[in-house]
Short mmCIF file of C-alpha atoms in Angstrom, two decimals:
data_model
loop_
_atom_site.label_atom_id
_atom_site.label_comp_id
_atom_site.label_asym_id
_atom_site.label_seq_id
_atom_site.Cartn_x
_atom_site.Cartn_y
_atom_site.Cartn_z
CA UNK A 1 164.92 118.78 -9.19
CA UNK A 2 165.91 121.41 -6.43
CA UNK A 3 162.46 120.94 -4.86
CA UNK A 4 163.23 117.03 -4.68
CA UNK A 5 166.82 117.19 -3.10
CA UNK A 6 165.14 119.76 -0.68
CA UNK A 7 162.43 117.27 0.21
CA UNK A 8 165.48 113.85 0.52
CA UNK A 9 167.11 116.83 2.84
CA UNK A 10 164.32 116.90 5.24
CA UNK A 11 163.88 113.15 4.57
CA UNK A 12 167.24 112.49 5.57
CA UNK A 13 167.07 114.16 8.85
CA UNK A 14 163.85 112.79 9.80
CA UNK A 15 165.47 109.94 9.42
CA UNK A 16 168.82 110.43 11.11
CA UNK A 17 166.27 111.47 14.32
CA UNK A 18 164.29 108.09 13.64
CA UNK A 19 167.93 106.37 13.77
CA UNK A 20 169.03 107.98 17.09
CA UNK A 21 165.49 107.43 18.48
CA UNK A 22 165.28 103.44 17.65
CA UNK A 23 169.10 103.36 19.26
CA UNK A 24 167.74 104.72 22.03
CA UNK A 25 164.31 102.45 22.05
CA UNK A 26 166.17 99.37 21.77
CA UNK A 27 169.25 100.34 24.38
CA UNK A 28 171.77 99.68 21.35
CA UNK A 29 173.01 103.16 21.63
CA UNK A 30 175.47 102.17 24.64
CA UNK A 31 176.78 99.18 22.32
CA UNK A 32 177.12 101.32 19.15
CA UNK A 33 177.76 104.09 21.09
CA UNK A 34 180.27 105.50 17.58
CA UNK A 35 177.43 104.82 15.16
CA UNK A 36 174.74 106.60 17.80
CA UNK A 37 177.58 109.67 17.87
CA UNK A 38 177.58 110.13 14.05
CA UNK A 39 174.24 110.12 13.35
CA UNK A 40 173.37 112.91 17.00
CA UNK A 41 176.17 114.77 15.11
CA UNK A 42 174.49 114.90 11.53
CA UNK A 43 171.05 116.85 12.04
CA UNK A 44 172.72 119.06 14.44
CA UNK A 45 174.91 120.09 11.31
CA UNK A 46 172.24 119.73 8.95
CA UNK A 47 170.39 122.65 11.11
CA UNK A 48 173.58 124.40 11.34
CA UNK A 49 173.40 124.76 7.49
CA UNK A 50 170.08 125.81 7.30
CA UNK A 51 170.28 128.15 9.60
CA UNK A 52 172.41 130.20 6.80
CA UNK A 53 172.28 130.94 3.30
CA UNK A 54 172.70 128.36 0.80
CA UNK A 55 174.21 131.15 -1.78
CA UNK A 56 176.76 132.36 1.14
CA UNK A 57 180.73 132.01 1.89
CA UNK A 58 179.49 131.00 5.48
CA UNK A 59 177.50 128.05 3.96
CA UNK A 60 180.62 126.80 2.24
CA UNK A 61 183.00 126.93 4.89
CA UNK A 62 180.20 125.54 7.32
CA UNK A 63 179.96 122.74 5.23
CA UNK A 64 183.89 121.76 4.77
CA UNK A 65 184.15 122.16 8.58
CA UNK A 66 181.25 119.51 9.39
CA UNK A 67 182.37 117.00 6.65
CA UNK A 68 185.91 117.53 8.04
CA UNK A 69 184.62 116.30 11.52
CA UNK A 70 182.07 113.63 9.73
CA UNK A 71 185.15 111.86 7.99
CA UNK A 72 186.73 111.72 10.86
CA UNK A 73 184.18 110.16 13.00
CA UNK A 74 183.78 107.93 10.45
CA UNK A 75 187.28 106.33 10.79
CA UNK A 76 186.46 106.02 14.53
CA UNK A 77 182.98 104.58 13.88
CA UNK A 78 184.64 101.76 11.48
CA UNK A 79 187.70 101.13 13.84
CA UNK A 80 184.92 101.08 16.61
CA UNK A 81 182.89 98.50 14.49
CA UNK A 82 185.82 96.19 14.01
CA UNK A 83 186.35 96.40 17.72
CA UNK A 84 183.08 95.48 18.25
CA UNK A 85 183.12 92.37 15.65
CA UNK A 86 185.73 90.34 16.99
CA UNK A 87 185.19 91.73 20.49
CA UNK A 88 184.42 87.79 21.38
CA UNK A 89 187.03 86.51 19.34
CA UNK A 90 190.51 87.54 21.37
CA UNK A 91 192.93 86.17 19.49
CA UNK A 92 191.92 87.42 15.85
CA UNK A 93 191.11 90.79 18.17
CA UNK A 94 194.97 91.06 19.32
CA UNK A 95 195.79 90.73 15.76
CA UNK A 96 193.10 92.95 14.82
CA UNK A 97 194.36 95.74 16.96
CA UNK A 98 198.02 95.00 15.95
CA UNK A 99 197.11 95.16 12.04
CA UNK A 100 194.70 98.13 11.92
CA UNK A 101 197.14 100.80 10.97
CA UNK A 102 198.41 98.14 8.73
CA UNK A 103 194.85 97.66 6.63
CA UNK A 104 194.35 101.75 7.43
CA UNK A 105 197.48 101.86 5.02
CA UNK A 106 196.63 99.96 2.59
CA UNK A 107 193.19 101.73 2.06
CA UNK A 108 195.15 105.11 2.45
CA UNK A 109 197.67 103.89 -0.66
CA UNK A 110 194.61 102.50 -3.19
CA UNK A 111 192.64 105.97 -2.36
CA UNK A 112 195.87 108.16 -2.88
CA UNK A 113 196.02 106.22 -6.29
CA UNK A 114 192.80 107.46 -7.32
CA UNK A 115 193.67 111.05 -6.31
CA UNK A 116 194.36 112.21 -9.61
CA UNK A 117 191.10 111.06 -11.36
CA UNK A 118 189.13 114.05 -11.07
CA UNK A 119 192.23 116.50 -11.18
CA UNK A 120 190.79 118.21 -13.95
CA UNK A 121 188.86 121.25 -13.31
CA UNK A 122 185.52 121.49 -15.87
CA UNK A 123 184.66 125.15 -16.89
CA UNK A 124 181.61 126.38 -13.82
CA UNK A 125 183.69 124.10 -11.36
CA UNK A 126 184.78 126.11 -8.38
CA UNK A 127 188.79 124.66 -7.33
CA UNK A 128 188.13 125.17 -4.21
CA UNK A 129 184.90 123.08 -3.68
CA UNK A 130 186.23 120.49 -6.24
CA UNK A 131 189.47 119.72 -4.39
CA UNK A 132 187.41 119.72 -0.93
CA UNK A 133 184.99 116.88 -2.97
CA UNK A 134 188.40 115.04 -4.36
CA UNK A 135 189.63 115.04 -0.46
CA UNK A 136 186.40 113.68 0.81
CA UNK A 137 185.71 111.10 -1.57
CA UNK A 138 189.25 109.58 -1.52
CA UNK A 139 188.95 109.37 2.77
CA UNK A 140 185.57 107.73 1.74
CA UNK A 141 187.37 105.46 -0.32
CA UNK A 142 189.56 104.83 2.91
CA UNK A 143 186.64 104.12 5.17
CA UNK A 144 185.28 101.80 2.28
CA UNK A 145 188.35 99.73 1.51
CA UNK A 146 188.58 99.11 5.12
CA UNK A 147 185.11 98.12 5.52
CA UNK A 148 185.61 95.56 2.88
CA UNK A 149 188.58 94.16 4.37
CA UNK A 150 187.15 93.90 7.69
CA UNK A 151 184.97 91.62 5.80
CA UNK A 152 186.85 89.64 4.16
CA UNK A 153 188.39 88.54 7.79
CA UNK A 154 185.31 87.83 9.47
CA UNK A 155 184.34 85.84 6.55
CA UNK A 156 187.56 84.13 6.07
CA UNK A 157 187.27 82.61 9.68
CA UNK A 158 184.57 80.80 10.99
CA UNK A 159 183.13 84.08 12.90
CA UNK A 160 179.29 84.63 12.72
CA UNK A 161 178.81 88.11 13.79
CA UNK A 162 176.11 89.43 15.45
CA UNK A 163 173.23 90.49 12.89
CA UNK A 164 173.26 94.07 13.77
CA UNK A 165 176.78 94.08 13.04
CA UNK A 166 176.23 93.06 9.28
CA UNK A 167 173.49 95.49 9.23
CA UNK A 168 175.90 98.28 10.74
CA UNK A 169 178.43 96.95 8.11
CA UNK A 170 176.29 96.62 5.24
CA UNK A 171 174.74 100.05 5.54
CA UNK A 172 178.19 101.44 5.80
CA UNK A 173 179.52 100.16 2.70
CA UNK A 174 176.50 101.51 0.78
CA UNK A 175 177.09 104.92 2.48
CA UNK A 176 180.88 105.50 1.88
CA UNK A 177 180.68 104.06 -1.67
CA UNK A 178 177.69 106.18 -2.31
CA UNK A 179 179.51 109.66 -1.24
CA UNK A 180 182.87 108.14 -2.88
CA UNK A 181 181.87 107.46 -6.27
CA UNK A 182 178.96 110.28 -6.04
CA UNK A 183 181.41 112.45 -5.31
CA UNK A 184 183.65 112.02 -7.89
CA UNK A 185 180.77 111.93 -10.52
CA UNK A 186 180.29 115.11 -9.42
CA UNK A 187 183.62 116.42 -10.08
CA UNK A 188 183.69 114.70 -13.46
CA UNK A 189 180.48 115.69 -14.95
CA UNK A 190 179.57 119.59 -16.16
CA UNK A 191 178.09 121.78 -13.41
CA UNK A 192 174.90 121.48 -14.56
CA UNK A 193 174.79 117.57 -13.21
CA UNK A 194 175.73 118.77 -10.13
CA UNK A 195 171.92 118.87 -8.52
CA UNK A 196 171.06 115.41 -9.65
CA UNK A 197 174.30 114.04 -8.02
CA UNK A 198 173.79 115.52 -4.91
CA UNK A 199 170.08 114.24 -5.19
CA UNK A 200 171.01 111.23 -5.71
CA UNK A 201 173.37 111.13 -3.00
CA UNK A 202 170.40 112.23 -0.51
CA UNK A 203 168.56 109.33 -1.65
CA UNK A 204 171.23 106.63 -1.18
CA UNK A 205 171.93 108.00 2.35
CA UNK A 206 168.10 107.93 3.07
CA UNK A 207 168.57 103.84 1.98
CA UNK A 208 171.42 103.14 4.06
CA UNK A 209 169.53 105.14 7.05
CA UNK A 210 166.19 102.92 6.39
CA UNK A 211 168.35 99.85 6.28
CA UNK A 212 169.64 100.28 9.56
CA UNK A 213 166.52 101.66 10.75
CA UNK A 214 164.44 98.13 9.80
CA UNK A 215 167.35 96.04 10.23
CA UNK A 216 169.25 97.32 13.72
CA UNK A 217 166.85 95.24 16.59
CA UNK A 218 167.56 93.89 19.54
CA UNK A 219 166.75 90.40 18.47
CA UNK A 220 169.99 91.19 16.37
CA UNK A 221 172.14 91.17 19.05
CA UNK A 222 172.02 87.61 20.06
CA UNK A 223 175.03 85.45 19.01
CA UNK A 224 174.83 81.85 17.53
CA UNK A 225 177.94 80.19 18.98
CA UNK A 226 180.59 79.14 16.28
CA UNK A 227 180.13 75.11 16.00
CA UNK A 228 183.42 73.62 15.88
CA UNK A 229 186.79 73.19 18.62
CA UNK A 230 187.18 75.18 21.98
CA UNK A 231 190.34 75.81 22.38
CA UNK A 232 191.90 71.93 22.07
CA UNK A 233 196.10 72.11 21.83
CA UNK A 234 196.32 68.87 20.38
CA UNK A 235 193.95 69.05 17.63
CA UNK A 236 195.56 72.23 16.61
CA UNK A 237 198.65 70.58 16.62
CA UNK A 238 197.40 67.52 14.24
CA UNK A 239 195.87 70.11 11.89
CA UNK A 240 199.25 71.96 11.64
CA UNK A 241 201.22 68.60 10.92
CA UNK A 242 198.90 67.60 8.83
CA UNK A 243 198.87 71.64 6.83
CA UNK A 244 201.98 71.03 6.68
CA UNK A 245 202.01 67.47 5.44
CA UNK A 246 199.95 68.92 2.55
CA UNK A 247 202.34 72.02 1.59
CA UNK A 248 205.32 69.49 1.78
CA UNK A 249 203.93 66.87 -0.65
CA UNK A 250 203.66 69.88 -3.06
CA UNK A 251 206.84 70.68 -2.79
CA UNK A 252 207.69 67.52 -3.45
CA UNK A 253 205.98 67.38 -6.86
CA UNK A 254 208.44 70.33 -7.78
CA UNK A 255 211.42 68.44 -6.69
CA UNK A 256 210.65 66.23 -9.82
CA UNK B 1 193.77 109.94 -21.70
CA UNK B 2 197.51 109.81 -20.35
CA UNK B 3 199.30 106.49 -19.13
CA UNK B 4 198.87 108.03 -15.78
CA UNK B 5 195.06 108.70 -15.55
CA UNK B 6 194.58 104.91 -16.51
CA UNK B 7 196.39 103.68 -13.77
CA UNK B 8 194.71 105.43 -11.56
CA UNK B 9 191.47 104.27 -12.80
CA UNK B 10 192.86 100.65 -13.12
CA UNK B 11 193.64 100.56 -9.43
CA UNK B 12 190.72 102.16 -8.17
CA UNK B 13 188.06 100.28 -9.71
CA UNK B 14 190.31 97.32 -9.89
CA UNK B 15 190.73 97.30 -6.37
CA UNK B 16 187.38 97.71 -5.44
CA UNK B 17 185.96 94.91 -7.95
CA UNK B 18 188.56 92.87 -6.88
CA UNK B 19 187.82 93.25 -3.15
CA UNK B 20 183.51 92.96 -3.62
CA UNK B 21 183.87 89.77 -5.92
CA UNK B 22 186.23 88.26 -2.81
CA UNK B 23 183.58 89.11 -0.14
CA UNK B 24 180.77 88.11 -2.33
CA UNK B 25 182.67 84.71 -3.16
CA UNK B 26 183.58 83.87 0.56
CA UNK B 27 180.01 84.93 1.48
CA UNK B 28 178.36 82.24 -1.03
CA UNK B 29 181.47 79.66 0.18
CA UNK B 30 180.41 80.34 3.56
CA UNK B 31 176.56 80.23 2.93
CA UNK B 32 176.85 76.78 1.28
CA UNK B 33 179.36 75.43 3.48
CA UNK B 34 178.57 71.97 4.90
CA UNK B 35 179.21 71.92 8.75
CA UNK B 36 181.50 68.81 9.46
CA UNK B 37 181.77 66.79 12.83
CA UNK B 38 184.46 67.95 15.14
CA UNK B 39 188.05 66.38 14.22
CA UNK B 40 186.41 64.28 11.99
CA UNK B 41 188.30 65.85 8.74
CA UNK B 42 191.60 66.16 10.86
CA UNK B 43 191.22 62.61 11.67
CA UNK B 44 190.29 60.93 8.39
CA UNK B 45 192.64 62.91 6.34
CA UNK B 46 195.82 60.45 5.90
CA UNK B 47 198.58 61.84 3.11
CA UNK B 48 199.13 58.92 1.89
CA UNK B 49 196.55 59.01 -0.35
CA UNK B 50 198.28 61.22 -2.20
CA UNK B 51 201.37 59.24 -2.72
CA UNK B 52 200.78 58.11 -6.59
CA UNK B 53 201.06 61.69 -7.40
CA UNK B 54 204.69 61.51 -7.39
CA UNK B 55 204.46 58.66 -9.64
CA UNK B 56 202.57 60.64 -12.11
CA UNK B 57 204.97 63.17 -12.54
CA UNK B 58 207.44 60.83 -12.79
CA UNK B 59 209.26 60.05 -16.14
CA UNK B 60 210.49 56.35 -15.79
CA UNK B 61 207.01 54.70 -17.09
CA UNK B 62 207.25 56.82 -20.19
CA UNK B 63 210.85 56.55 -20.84
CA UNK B 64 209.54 52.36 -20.33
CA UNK B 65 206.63 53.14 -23.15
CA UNK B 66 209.13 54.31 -25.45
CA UNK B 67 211.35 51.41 -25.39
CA UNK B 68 208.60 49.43 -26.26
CA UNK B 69 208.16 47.64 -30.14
CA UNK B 70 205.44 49.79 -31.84
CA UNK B 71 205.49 53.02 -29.74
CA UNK B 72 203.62 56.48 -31.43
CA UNK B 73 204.47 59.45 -30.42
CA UNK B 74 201.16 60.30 -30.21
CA UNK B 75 200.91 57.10 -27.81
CA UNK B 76 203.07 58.96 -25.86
CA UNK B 77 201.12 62.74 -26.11
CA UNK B 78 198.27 60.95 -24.52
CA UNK B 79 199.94 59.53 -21.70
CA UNK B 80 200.49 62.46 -21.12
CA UNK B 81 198.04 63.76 -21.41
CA UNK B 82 195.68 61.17 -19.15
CA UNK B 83 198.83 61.20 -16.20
CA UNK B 84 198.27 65.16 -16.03
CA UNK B 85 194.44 64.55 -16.13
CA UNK B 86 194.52 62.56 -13.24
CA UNK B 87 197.41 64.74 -11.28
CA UNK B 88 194.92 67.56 -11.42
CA UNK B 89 191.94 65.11 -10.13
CA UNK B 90 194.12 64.22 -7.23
CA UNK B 91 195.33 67.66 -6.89
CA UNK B 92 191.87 69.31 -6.62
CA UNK B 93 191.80 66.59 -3.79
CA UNK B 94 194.05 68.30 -2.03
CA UNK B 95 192.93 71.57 -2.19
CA UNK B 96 189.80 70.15 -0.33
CA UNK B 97 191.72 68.42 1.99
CA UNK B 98 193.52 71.61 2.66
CA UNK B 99 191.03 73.97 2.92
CA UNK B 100 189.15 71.73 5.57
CA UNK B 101 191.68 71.22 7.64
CA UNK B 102 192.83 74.93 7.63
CA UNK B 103 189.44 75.68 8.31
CA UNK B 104 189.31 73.92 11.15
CA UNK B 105 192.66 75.60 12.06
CA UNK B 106 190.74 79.06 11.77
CA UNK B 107 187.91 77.61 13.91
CA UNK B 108 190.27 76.38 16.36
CA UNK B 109 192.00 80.22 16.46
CA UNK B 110 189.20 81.98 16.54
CA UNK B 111 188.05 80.41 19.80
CA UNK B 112 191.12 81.11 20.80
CA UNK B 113 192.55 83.06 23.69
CA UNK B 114 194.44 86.27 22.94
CA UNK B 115 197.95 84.41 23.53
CA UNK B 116 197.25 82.96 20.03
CA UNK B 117 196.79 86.08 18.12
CA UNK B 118 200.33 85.23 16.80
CA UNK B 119 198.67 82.12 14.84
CA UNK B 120 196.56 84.26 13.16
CA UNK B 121 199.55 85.64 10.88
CA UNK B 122 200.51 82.57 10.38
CA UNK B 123 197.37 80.65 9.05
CA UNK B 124 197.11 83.91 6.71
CA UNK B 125 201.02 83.16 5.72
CA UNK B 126 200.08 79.57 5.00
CA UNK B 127 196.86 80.18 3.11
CA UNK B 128 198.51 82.39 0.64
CA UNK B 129 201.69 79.86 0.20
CA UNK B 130 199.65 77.37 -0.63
CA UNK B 131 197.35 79.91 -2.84
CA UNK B 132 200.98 80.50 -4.62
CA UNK B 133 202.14 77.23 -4.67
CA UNK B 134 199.03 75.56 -6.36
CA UNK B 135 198.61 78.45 -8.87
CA UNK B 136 202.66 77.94 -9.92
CA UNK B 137 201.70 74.27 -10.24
CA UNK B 138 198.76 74.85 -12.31
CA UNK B 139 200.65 77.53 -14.39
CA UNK B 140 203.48 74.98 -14.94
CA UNK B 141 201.40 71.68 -15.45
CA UNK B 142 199.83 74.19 -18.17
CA UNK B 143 203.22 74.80 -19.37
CA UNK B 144 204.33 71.66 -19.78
CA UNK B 145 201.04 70.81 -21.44
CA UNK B 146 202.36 73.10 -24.46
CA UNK B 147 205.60 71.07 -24.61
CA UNK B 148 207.64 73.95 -22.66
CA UNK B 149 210.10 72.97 -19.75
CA UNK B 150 208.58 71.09 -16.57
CA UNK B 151 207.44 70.74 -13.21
CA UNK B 152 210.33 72.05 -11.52
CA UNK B 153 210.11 74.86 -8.86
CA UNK B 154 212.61 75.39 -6.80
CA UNK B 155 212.32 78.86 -5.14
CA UNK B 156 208.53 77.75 -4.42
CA UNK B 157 210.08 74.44 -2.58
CA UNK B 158 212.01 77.06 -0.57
CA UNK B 159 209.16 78.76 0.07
CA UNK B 160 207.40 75.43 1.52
CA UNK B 161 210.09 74.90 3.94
CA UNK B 162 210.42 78.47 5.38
CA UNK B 163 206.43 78.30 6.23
CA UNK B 164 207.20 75.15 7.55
CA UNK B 165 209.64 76.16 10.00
CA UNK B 166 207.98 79.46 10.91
CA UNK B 167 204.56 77.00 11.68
CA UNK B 168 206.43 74.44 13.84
CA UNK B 169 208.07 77.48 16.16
CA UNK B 170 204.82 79.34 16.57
CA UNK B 171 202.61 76.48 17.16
CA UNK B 172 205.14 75.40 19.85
CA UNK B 173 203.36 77.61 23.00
CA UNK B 174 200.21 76.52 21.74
CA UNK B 175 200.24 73.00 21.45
CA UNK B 176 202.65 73.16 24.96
CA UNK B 177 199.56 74.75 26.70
#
């Protein structure tokens, strides 16, 4: 099994290079400029780690430090994304903006419920590395319950994204749930599962990195127009009377 | 495992299961979503179809069954039973009705300038009153289908006219543009 998660490893930074260098062939980088960021950021770390001992106290504390900055980035690369999506869209963009910290909230409180689920510590477990796992999988969590909420309001209005963008979002989802719930299998499960977790962690983040790989092109980037109004004040004002109309003769059922 | 430990696990996976099934719903919706012409749902929908509802939930043509010669009270269980039948045909009506018109609404916003951000809120405030106000219904139509109290809901009637209100003022700028 080692000899397999060593070979996803390398896999996974041939990969993130293949990424960066298809950014770069089809001039997307400048457009997902927080997406091309991550993934420069990655193999640089990735040699970082290899360039010391897996065994060593210099290997841990190299590896907190560039998951530290990779959650991070991650919460700029989904706020980025959500700019991105409704950049053509300015009114659901002002509210976008105004309820980020809002939705950012809301993911925070559902993770910080699930902060106690791996709070036992199995015999072979280090504390230290288990509590740095419980802390990365729950901001994970973050970056995923925010992903799916940024989906549920594109998809709730009449807003057809660019295809990249449900690429970029698709892969994204994959990638946080994978290292969220990966994560916390491996705190859950005896030491000795420990390798096959983490290999099959590699794998999933090799999928998501194919996916945008073979589905990021710059054919993707065209937009199909939303059918439907321009901006028309007095058809907005018949559909609210008539909303209204609706909500009314409800309440008037009560009334009875 | 304590009370604790379940909770956490109910909210976690409940949350997430909860939000995937409402992206994958609103993802099929959206796939199989017939485009309609513009304004043509805004301008064929007419409320007055809906007026016989009141009727329905009405008591006077039962009280008017039972002071008939030969009445059953099992007569009277199925009139019941057929007037709620057909209040929830003409209520599912409505939900269409609704949810075309408010997606127009959304369609309208979304091509929106950023002065309407504001109308944003309040489509999402008026989507989840009416989520409320037909799921109260439904609970209390079920309700009264087991014989307990009836369709009576006054805080949700409230409710109504508050989004009301708060709709009228903030489409104001809008509609004056």
């Amino acid at each position: 099994m080692f000899g397999v998660e060593r070979a996803l490893f390398y896999l996974n930074v041939v990969a993130e290079l293949g990424l960066l260098f298809r950014l770069l062939q089809c001039r997307l980088y400048r457009i997902y400029g927080s997406l091309f960021l991550y993934w420069l950021v990655q193999p640089i770390e990735s040699l970082a780690l290899l360039s010391v001992g897996r065994q060593s106290r210099l290997y841990v504390y190299l590896y907190w430090g560039a998951q530290t900055i990779n959650i991070f980035m991650a919460l700029y690369v989904v706020q980025d994304l959500f700019r991105i999506a409704l950049s053509e869209h300015p009114a659901i963009a002002t509210f976008g903006r105004r309820s980020v910290l809002a939705a950012m909230a809301l993911a925070g409180t559902v993770a910080l419920a699930g902060i106690a689920l791996d709070s036992t510590i199995l015999p072979g477990h280090y504390p230290a590395i288990q509590r740095f796992a419980t802390f990365e999988r729950s901001m994970n969590f973050v970056v995923l319950i925010f992903l799916l909420l940024i989906s549920i309001l594109l998809l709730w209005f009449p807003i057809k994204v660019r295809r990249n963008i449900v690429v970029y979002i698709s892969g994204f989802v994959l990638f946080a749930a994978a290292r969220s719930f990966g994560l916390l299998l491996a705190n859950l499960l005896p030491q000795a599962a420990t390798l096959t977790v983490s290999t099959i962690l590699l794998g999933l983040t090799l999928l998501c990195l194919l996916i945008w790989i073979v589905g990021i092109r710059p054919e993707g980037e065209r937009t199909t127009a939303t059918p439907g109004y321009r901006r028309d004040a007095e058809a907005m004002q018949r559909l609210s009377r008539q909303l209204d109309a609706i909500n009314q003769t409800l309440a008037g059922f009560v009334r009875h | 495992m304590t009370f604790g430990l379940a909770l956490a696990w109910a909210i976690t996976v409940g949350s997430l299961v909860g939000l995937v099934w409402w992206v994958t719903r609103m993802a099929l919706r959206r796939r199989h979503a017939t485009a309609w012409p513009d304004g043509d749902a805004s301008a064929s929908f007419s409320l007055d179809r809906y007026q016989p509802m009141a009727g329905l939930l009405a008591d006077d043509d039962l009280v008017f069954l039972q002071a008939q010669p030969g009445y059953r009270k099992e007569m009277g269980v199925r009139w019941k039973r057929e007037r709620r039948r057909i209040f929830r045909l003409y209520l599912g009506e409505l939900k269409n009705d609704f949810r075309r018109l408010h997606g127009q609404a959304r369609e309208l916003v979304a091509q929106s300038g950023a002065e309407s951000a504001d109308l944003v809120a309040v489509l999402m405030k008026q989507q989840t009153t009416f989520w409320r106000a037909t799921t109260a219904l439904e609970f209390r139509l079920a309700l009264e289908a087991m014989g307990i109290g009836k369709v009576d809901v006054a805080p949700f009637m409230l409710l109504i006219e508050a989004l009301r209100a708060d709709l009228a003022q903030r489409t104001a700028p809008l509609t004056a543009a």
